[in-house]
Coordinates of C-alpha atoms and ligand atoms in Angstrom, one line a residue:
Chain A
M1229 CA 82.6 95.1 126.4
D1230 CA 80.0 96.0 123.8
D1231 CA 82.5 98.2 121.9
R1232 CA 84.1 95.2 120.3
K1233 CA 84.2 95.4 116.6
I1234 CA 83.4 92.5 114.3
I1235 CA 84.0 92.6 110.6
A1236 CA 81.4 90.6 108.7
F1237 CA 82.1 89.6 105.2
L1238 CA 78.7 88.7 103.6
C1239 CA 78.1 87.5 100.1
N1240 CA 75.9 89.8 98.0
W1241 CA 73.5 87.1 96.9
C1242 CA 72.6 85.3 100.1
S1243 CA 74.0 86.4 103.4
Y1244 CA 73.9 90.1 102.7
A1245 CA 70.3 89.7 101.6
G1246 CA 69.7 87.6 104.8
A1247 CA 71.0 90.5 106.8
D1248 CA 68.7 92.9 104.9
L1249 CA 65.8 90.6 105.7
A1250 CA 66.7 90.6 109.3
G1251 CA 66.6 94.4 109.2
I1252 CA 63.3 94.6 107.4
S1253 CA 61.8 92.0 109.7
R1254 CA 63.1 94.0 112.7
F1255 CA 65.0 91.1 114.2
Q1256 CA 67.3 92.5 116.9
Y1257 CA 71.0 91.7 117.0
P1258 CA 73.9 93.4 118.7
P1259 CA 75.5 96.4 117.0
N1260 CA 79.0 95.1 117.0
L1261 CA 79.0 94.0 113.3
R1262 CA 80.5 96.1 110.6
I1263 CA 79.2 94.5 107.4
I1264 CA 81.3 94.4 104.2
R1265 CA 79.5 93.2 101.2
V1266 CA 81.5 90.9 98.9
P1267 CA 80.4 89.4 95.6
C1268 CA 80.8 85.9 96.8
S1269 CA 82.2 84.0 99.8
G1270 CA 84.8 82.7 97.3
R1271 CA 86.1 86.3 97.1
V1272 CA 87.0 86.3 100.7
D1273 CA 90.8 86.0 100.5
P1274 CA 92.2 84.7 103.8
L1275 CA 94.4 87.8 103.6
M1276 CA 91.3 89.9 104.1
I1277 CA 90.5 88.0 107.3
F1278 CA 94.0 88.4 108.7
E1279 CA 94.0 92.1 107.8
A1280 CA 90.6 92.6 109.4
L1281 CA 92.0 91.2 112.7
K1282 CA 94.5 94.1 112.7
N1283 CA 91.7 96.5 113.3
A1284 CA 88.8 94.5 114.7
D1285 CA 88.2 92.0 117.5
G1286 CA 86.5 89.3 115.4
V1287 CA 85.5 88.2 112.0
L1288 CA 82.4 86.6 110.6
V1289 CA 82.3 85.2 107.0
A1290 CA 79.0 84.1 105.6
G1291 CA 77.9 83.0 102.2
C1292 CA 75.2 80.9 100.3
H1293 CA 74.6 77.4 101.4
P1294 CA 76.7 74.8 99.5
G1295 CA 74.8 74.0 96.3
D1296 CA 73.2 77.5 96.2
C1297 CA 76.1 79.7 95.1
H1298 CA 75.1 82.3 92.6
Y1299 CA 78.3 81.5 90.7
T1300 CA 77.8 77.8 91.1
S1301 CA 81.0 76.9 92.9
G1302 CA 82.3 79.9 94.7
N1303 CA 81.3 78.7 98.1
Y1304 CA 82.8 75.3 97.5
V1305 CA 86.1 76.8 96.7
A1306 CA 85.7 79.0 99.8
R1307 CA 84.9 76.1 101.9
R1308 CA 88.3 74.4 101.4
K1309 CA 90.1 77.7 102.2
F1310 CA 88.0 78.4 105.3
A1311 CA 88.7 74.9 106.7
L1312 CA 92.4 75.6 106.4
V1313 CA 92.2 79.2 107.7
K1314 CA 90.2 78.2 110.8
S1315 CA 92.5 75.4 111.6
L1316 CA 95.6 77.5 111.1
L1317 CA 94.4 80.3 113.3
K1318 CA 93.5 77.8 116.1
F1319 CA 97.0 76.2 115.7
I1320 CA 98.8 79.5 116.2
G1321 CA 96.8 80.2 119.4
L1322 CA 93.7 82.2 118.5
E1323 CA 90.5 81.3 120.2
E1324 CA 88.1 79.4 118.0
E1325 CA 85.4 82.0 118.5
R1326 CA 87.5 84.8 117.1
V1327 CA 86.8 84.0 113.5
Q1328 CA 83.6 82.2 112.5
F1329 CA 81.9 81.0 109.4
D1330 CA 78.4 80.2 108.5
W1331 CA 76.1 79.7 105.5
I1332 CA 73.0 82.0 105.5
S1333 CA 70.5 82.3 102.7
A1334 CA 68.5 85.3 101.6
A1335 CA 65.4 83.8 103.2
E1336 CA 67.1 83.3 106.5
G1337 CA 66.7 86.7 108.2
K1338 CA 66.1 85.0 111.5
D1339 CA 69.2 82.8 111.2
F1340 CA 71.2 85.9 110.4
A1341 CA 70.1 87.6 113.6
V1342 CA 70.8 84.4 115.6
T1343 CA 74.3 84.0 114.1
A1344 CA 75.2 87.7 114.5
T1345 CA 74.1 87.6 118.1
K1346 CA 76.0 84.4 118.8
V1347 CA 79.2 85.8 117.2
A1348 CA 78.9 89.1 119.0
N1349 CA 78.3 87.4 122.4
D1350 CA 81.2 85.0 121.8
V1351 CA 83.6 87.7 120.9
N1352 CA 82.5 90.0 123.7
K1353 CA 83.2 87.2 126.2
L1354 CA 86.8 86.6 124.9
E1355 CA 89.8 88.2 126.4
K1356 CA 90.7 91.5 124.8
W1357 CA 92.3 90.9 121.4
D1358 CA 95.8 92.3 121.0
R1359 CA 95.2 92.9 117.3
W1360 CA 98.3 90.9 116.3
G1361 CA 100.5 92.5 119.0
W1362 CA 99.4 96.0 117.7
S1363 CA 98.1 97.0 121.2
R1364 CA 100.6 95.2 123.3
Chain B
M939 CA 131.0 60.8 102.6
G940 CA 131.4 57.2 101.9
V941 CA 132.3 55.2 98.8
E942 CA 128.6 54.9 98.0
Q943 CA 128.1 58.6 97.6
V944 CA 131.1 59.0 95.4
N945 CA 129.7 56.3 93.1
V946 CA 126.4 58.2 93.0
L947 CA 128.2 61.4 92.1
D948 CA 130.0 59.5 89.3
G949 CA 126.7 58.2 88.1
I950 CA 125.3 61.7 88.1
K951 CA 128.2 63.1 86.2
S952 CA 128.1 60.4 83.5
A953 CA 124.4 60.8 83.1
A954 CA 124.9 64.6 82.8
R955 CA 127.6 64.2 80.2
E956 CA 125.4 61.8 78.2
V957 CA 122.5 64.3 78.3
L958 CA 124.7 67.2 77.1
K959 CA 126.4 65.0 74.4
E960 CA 123.0 63.8 73.0
N961 CA 121.8 67.4 73.0
K962 CA 118.8 66.5 75.2
A963 CA 119.6 69.7 77.3
E964 CA 121.8 72.7 77.0
V965 CA 122.3 73.2 80.7
I966 CA 122.5 70.9 83.7
L967 CA 121.1 72.3 87.0
G968 CA 123.0 70.9 89.9
F969 CA 125.2 71.9 92.9
T970 CA 128.8 72.8 93.3
K971 CA 130.9 73.6 96.3
G972 CA 130.0 76.8 98.0
T973 CA 132.1 79.3 99.8
L974 CA 131.1 78.1 103.2
S975 CA 131.9 74.5 104.1
N976 CA 128.9 72.2 104.0
K977 CA 126.8 74.7 102.0
C978 CA 126.6 73.9 98.3
T979 CA 125.5 76.4 95.8
P980 CA 123.3 76.0 92.8
F981 CA 125.3 75.5 89.6
F982 CA 124.6 75.6 85.9
A983 CA 126.8 73.2 84.0
R984 CA 127.0 73.9 80.3
T985 CA 130.1 72.0 79.2
S986 CA 131.7 68.6 80.0
Q987 CA 134.4 70.6 81.8
D988 CA 131.7 72.2 84.1
I989 CA 130.4 68.8 85.0
N990 CA 133.6 68.0 86.8
N991 CA 132.6 70.6 89.3
L992 CA 129.3 69.0 90.3
V993 CA 128.9 67.7 93.8
W994 CA 126.3 65.6 95.6
E995 CA 126.7 65.8 99.4
S996 CA 125.0 66.9 102.5
G997 CA 125.2 70.6 101.7
C998 CA 123.0 70.1 98.6
N999 CA 119.9 71.1 100.5
L1000 CA 118.3 74.0 98.6
N1001 CA 115.5 73.3 96.2
L1002 CA 116.8 73.4 92.6
A1003 CA 113.3 73.4 91.0
K1004 CA 113.3 77.1 91.6
Y1005 CA 116.0 77.6 89.0
L1006 CA 114.0 75.7 86.3
L1007 CA 111.6 78.7 86.3
K1008 CA 114.3 81.1 85.4
T1009 CA 116.0 78.9 82.7
K1010 CA 115.0 79.8 79.3
K1011 CA 117.1 76.9 77.8
K1012 CA 116.2 73.3 77.6
A1013 CA 117.5 72.0 80.9
A1014 CA 118.3 68.9 82.8
I1015 CA 118.0 69.0 86.6
I1016 CA 119.5 66.8 89.3
V1017 CA 116.9 66.1 91.9
K1018 CA 116.4 64.6 95.3
G1019 CA 112.9 63.9 96.7
C1020 CA 111.7 67.4 97.4
D1021 CA 113.0 69.0 94.2
S1022 CA 111.2 66.2 92.2
R1023 CA 107.9 66.9 94.1
S1024 CA 108.2 70.6 93.4
I1025 CA 108.8 69.8 89.7
I1026 CA 105.6 67.8 89.7
N1027 CA 103.7 70.8 91.1
L1028 CA 105.3 73.2 88.6
I1029 CA 104.3 70.9 85.7
K1030 CA 100.7 70.8 87.1
E1031 CA 100.7 74.6 87.5
K1032 CA 101.9 74.9 83.9
Q1033 CA 105.1 76.7 84.8
I1034 CA 107.3 74.2 83.1
A1035 CA 106.6 71.6 80.4
R1036 CA 107.4 68.0 81.1
E1037 CA 108.9 67.4 77.7
E1038 CA 111.3 70.4 78.0
I1039 CA 113.2 69.0 81.0
V1040 CA 115.3 66.0 81.7
I1041 CA 115.2 64.8 85.3
I1042 CA 118.2 63.0 86.8
G1043 CA 117.2 61.7 90.1
A1044 CA 119.2 60.4 93.1
Y1045 CA 118.5 59.6 96.8
C1046 CA 118.8 62.7 98.9
P1047 CA 122.4 63.2 100.2
S1048 CA 121.2 65.6 102.9
T1049 CA 118.6 63.6 104.9
E1050 CA 120.1 64.4 108.4
G1051 CA 118.9 68.0 108.2
C1052 CA 115.3 66.9 107.6
P1053 CA 114.1 64.6 110.4
H1054 CA 110.5 64.6 109.2
C1055 CA 111.2 63.9 105.5
H1056 CA 109.4 60.8 104.2
Y1057 CA 110.4 61.2 100.6
P1058 CA 114.2 61.3 100.1
D1059 CA 113.8 59.4 96.9
P1060 CA 112.9 61.2 93.7
V1061 CA 109.2 60.8 92.9
I1062 CA 109.7 61.3 89.2
A1063 CA 112.9 60.8 87.2
D1064 CA 114.0 60.1 83.6
I1065 CA 117.3 58.8 84.7
L1066 CA 117.5 57.3 88.2
I1067 CA 120.9 57.1 89.7
S1068 CA 120.2 55.8 93.2
Q1069 CA 117.2 55.2 95.5
K1070 CA 116.5 53.9 98.9
S1071 CA 113.1 52.5 98.7
E1072 CA 112.2 49.5 96.5
E1073 CA 108.8 50.6 95.3
I1074 CA 109.8 53.8 93.6
E1075 CA 107.8 54.6 90.5
K1076 CA 110.1 55.7 87.7
D1077 CA 107.6 58.1 86.4
S1078 CA 104.4 58.8 88.3
F1079 CA 102.4 58.7 85.1
N1080 CA 102.4 55.0 85.8
V1081 CA 100.7 55.2 89.2
N1082 CA 97.3 53.9 88.8
N1083 CA 94.5 55.6 90.7
E1084 CA 93.2 52.6 92.7
N1085 CA 96.6 52.0 94.1
S1086 CA 97.2 55.6 95.1
L1087 CA 93.9 55.6 97.0
N1088 CA 94.9 52.5 98.9
K1089 CA 98.3 54.0 99.5
E1090 CA 96.6 57.0 101.0
F1091 CA 95.3 55.0 103.9
S1092 CA 98.2 52.7 104.3
T1093 CA 100.7 55.6 104.4
D1094 CA 98.8 57.1 107.3
Q1095 CA 101.1 55.4 109.9
K1096 CA 104.1 56.3 107.9
I1097 CA 103.2 60.0 107.4
D1098 CA 103.0 61.4 110.8
Y1099 CA 103.5 64.9 112.0
P1100 CA 105.0 64.5 115.5
D1101 CA 106.1 68.1 115.7
I1102 CA 102.7 69.4 114.8
E1103 CA 101.0 67.1 117.3
A1104 CA 103.4 68.2 120.0
F1105 CA 102.9 71.9 119.2
S1106 CA 99.1 71.6 119.1
A1107 CA 99.2 70.0 122.6
I1108 CA 100.9 73.0 124.3
P1109 CA 98.6 75.7 125.9
R1110 CA 97.1 78.2 123.5
E1111 CA 98.8 81.2 125.0
Q1112 CA 102.2 79.6 124.7
R1113 CA 101.6 78.7 121.1
K1114 CA 100.7 82.3 120.4
D1115 CA 103.8 83.6 122.2
Y1116 CA 106.0 81.3 120.3
I1117 CA 104.7 82.3 116.9
Y1118 CA 104.8 86.0 117.9
Q1119 CA 108.4 85.6 119.0
E1120 CA 109.4 83.8 115.8
V1121 CA 107.6 86.3 113.6
S1122 CA 109.1 89.3 115.4
K1123 CA 112.6 88.3 114.2
C1124 CA 111.6 88.7 110.6
I1125 CA 113.2 91.6 108.8
R1126 CA 111.0 91.1 105.7
C1127 CA 113.8 90.5 103.3
Y1128 CA 111.6 87.9 101.4
A1129 CA 114.5 85.5 101.0
C1130 CA 112.2 82.8 102.1
R1131 CA 109.8 83.6 99.3
N1132 CA 112.5 84.1 96.8
V1133 CA 114.0 80.6 97.2
C1134 CA 110.7 78.9 97.3
P1135 CA 109.9 77.0 94.1
A1136 CA 106.2 77.5 94.7
C1137 CA 106.5 81.3 95.0
Y1138 CA 106.9 82.4 91.5
C1139 CA 104.1 85.0 91.2
K1140 CA 105.0 87.9 88.9
E1141 CA 103.5 90.2 91.4
C1142 CA 103.5 88.9 94.9
F1143 CA 100.8 90.2 97.3
V1144 CA 103.5 91.8 99.5
E1145 CA 104.5 94.1 96.7
E1146 CA 101.0 95.0 95.4
N1147 CA 100.2 98.5 96.2
L1148 CA 96.9 99.2 94.5
P1149 CA 95.4 98.3 96.9
G1150 CA 98.3 98.0 99.3
W1151 CA 97.1 94.8 100.9
L1152 CA 100.0 94.4 103.3
G1153 CA 101.6 97.0 105.6
K1154 CA 105.4 97.4 105.0
T1155 CA 106.4 97.6 108.6
T1156 CA 108.3 94.8 110.5
G1157 CA 105.8 95.1 113.4
I1158 CA 104.3 91.8 114.6
A1159 CA 101.0 92.6 112.9
D1160 CA 102.3 93.1 109.4
N1161 CA 104.8 90.2 109.8
M1162 CA 102.0 87.9 111.0
I1163 CA 99.8 88.7 108.1
F1164 CA 102.7 88.1 105.7
H1165 CA 103.6 84.7 107.1
L1166 CA 100.0 83.5 107.5
T1167 CA 99.1 84.6 104.0
R1168 CA 102.2 83.0 102.5
A1169 CA 101.5 79.8 104.4
I1170 CA 97.9 79.8 103.0
H1171 CA 99.2 80.4 99.5
L1172 CA 101.4 77.4 99.9
A1173 CA 98.7 75.1 101.3
G1174 CA 98.6 72.0 99.3
R1175 CA 101.6 73.1 97.3
C1176 CA 104.5 73.3 99.8
V1177 CA 106.7 70.1 99.6
D1178 CA 108.4 70.8 102.9
C1179 CA 111.8 71.1 101.3
G1180 CA 113.0 73.5 104.1
A1181 CA 114.7 75.9 101.6
C1182 CA 112.8 78.9 103.1
T1183 CA 114.0 78.2 106.6
R1184 CA 117.6 77.7 105.4
A1185 CA 117.6 80.9 103.4
C1186 CA 116.4 83.1 106.3
P1187 CA 119.1 85.4 107.5
A1188 CA 117.2 86.1 110.7
G1189 CA 116.8 82.5 111.9
V1190 CA 113.0 82.6 111.5
N1191 CA 111.6 79.1 111.6
L1192 CA 107.9 78.9 110.7
S1193 CA 108.0 75.6 108.9
I1194 CA 105.3 74.4 111.4
L1195 CA 102.8 76.7 109.6
N1196 CA 103.4 74.9 106.3
R1197 CA 103.5 71.5 107.9
K1198 CA 100.3 72.1 109.8
L1199 CA 98.6 73.0 106.5
A1200 CA 100.1 69.9 104.8
K1201 CA 98.6 67.8 107.6
D1202 CA 95.2 69.4 107.3
V1203 CA 95.2 69.0 103.6
K1204 CA 95.8 65.3 104.1
V1205 CA 93.3 64.9 106.9
Y1206 CA 90.5 67.0 105.3
F1207 CA 91.0 66.2 101.6
S1208 CA 93.1 63.0 101.5
L1209 CA 95.7 64.7 99.4
E1210 CA 99.5 64.8 99.5
T1211 CA 101.1 67.3 97.3
G1212 CA 103.7 66.6 94.6
M1213 CA 103.3 62.9 94.5
D1214 CA 101.5 62.4 91.3
L1215 CA 101.1 64.3 88.0
K1216 CA 97.4 63.6 87.7
E1217 CA 96.0 64.6 91.1
E1218 CA 94.6 68.1 91.4
L1219 CA 96.1 70.6 93.9
A1220 CA 94.0 70.8 97.0
L1221 CA 92.8 74.3 96.5
N1222 CA 92.2 73.9 92.8
E1223 CA 89.3 71.6 93.3
F1224 CA 86.5 70.8 95.7
R1225 CA 84.0 68.0 96.4
Q1226 CA 80.4 68.3 97.3
D1227 CA 81.0 66.5 100.5
D1228 CA 84.1 68.3 101.7
P1229 CA 84.2 68.5 105.5
Q1230 CA 83.2 71.8 107.0
P1231 CA 84.3 71.5 110.6
F1232 CA 84.8 75.2 110.7
L1233 CA 81.1 76.1 110.6
I1234 CA 79.1 77.5 113.4
G1235 CA 77.5 74.4 114.9
G1236 CA 80.0 72.2 113.2
G1237 CA 78.5 72.0 109.8
K1238 CA 74.7 71.6 110.0
D1239 CA 74.6 71.2 106.2
G1240 CA 76.3 67.8 106.6
Ligands
SF4_1517 S1 107.4 77.0 101.6 FE1 109.5 76.5 102.2 S2 109.4 74.3 102.5 FE2 107.6 74.8 101.4 S3 108.1 74.5 99.2 FE3 108.5 76.7 99.7 S4 110.7 76.8 100.3 FE4 110.1 74.6 100.4
SF4_1518 S1 103.7 84.5 98.9 FE1 101.9 84.1 97.6 S2 101.7 85.9 96.2 FE2 103.8 85.8 97.0 S3 105.0 84.7 95.5 FE3 104.4 83.2 97.1 S4 102.4 82.3 96.4 FE4 102.8 84.2 95.2
SF4_1519 S1 113.8 85.1 105.0 FE1 113.4 85.3 107.2 S2 113.7 87.5 107.6 FE2 113.5 87.3 105.4 S3 111.2 87.6 105.0 FE3 111.6 85.4 105.2 S4 111.2 85.0 107.4 FE4 111.5 87.2 107.2

């Protein structure tokens, strides 16, 4: 079960730095995450999430807390998109745990490890993902 | 169709003649008889002679706003509810200029095909030929904000999404099977996108190839990604005109994706698209206190 792949889109300024801090601080988390650094959570086009699910079993998207965006409003813009994406995926029959979102700051190394662990455990517990019918 | 609709057609024709005569437009966008019975075809009337060929009947069920985008000339357009809402969005998205077009509005002649439609009346019109509801605003410039806020809550009973509620209630696996089955019929001809008045991008993501975002196969995966992404691109913009579903040669019906997102936009952001020239489109703005139910832990930031 531990071979499940999770794509993590992390914003450069907060969540990626949070992941870095988790590493430097030697907080353990499962190895399922494949991290992709993006300039801002606002850069995470829903298309990237849908495409990721063609080749991975889960997706995590994380960015700066609302109010702390390096570009002032990127994560606010992202927030509206994510609310719709999450709801749409649930509607068409995906498990809620398959795609998850969180806000993680550069100082929250511990929180990053906690979130990464939670997402990996959640996805590992789910039924095998068919990768949009790819592996049916 | 009854006497009433003939009168409406007469009204439309004389308004159109008037517009041409007074040089307010060089072309009138309307419908004429199609080659199939009960399917009308978009029609560009340029002369008084042409105007004789206009029709207004149940087959007039595509969205004419699409053709405004391709008309270089000063145009008048004959609209029902959904076309008028698309026009509002196109003005807001700066694809057409309000002062360049003349809007001739009439109550929708094709309501039976759209059981969930709440807006058969034109929302915006310069010349209004017929309408069902009493409280229509001739021009939504006049809608004052306080009222529209109140309306938002009071229309809650009126605007329901029974089909979306019903679909959400069936078991998860069955929902997924249904969507997969629908999507697997798609031959990726893009007719749905091509008729959609909100799909006017010079380069659509499906054709981009540096990087090639989307696979070109008609496998379920690529089809899924196409339809989900298009649905998201139309979130807060789709007026539920049904043109995409009608245009599909493969019988794909995924209108529930668009309607689900319209419902979410209403629930999360209290917005309803194409009703008002002033209101921002849902994904063009944000609020500090937007809901974030999608977060791990349900939004610990409040
Ligand atoms: S997505 Fe379909 S229903 Fe929505 S505006 Fe476009 S053509 Fe009309
Ligand atoms: S599907 Fe998206 S990218 Fe393509 S034309 Fe429509 S809005 Fe534009
Ligand atoms: S019109 Fe139908 S077959 Fe063509 S791309 Fe759209 S859904 Fe697929």
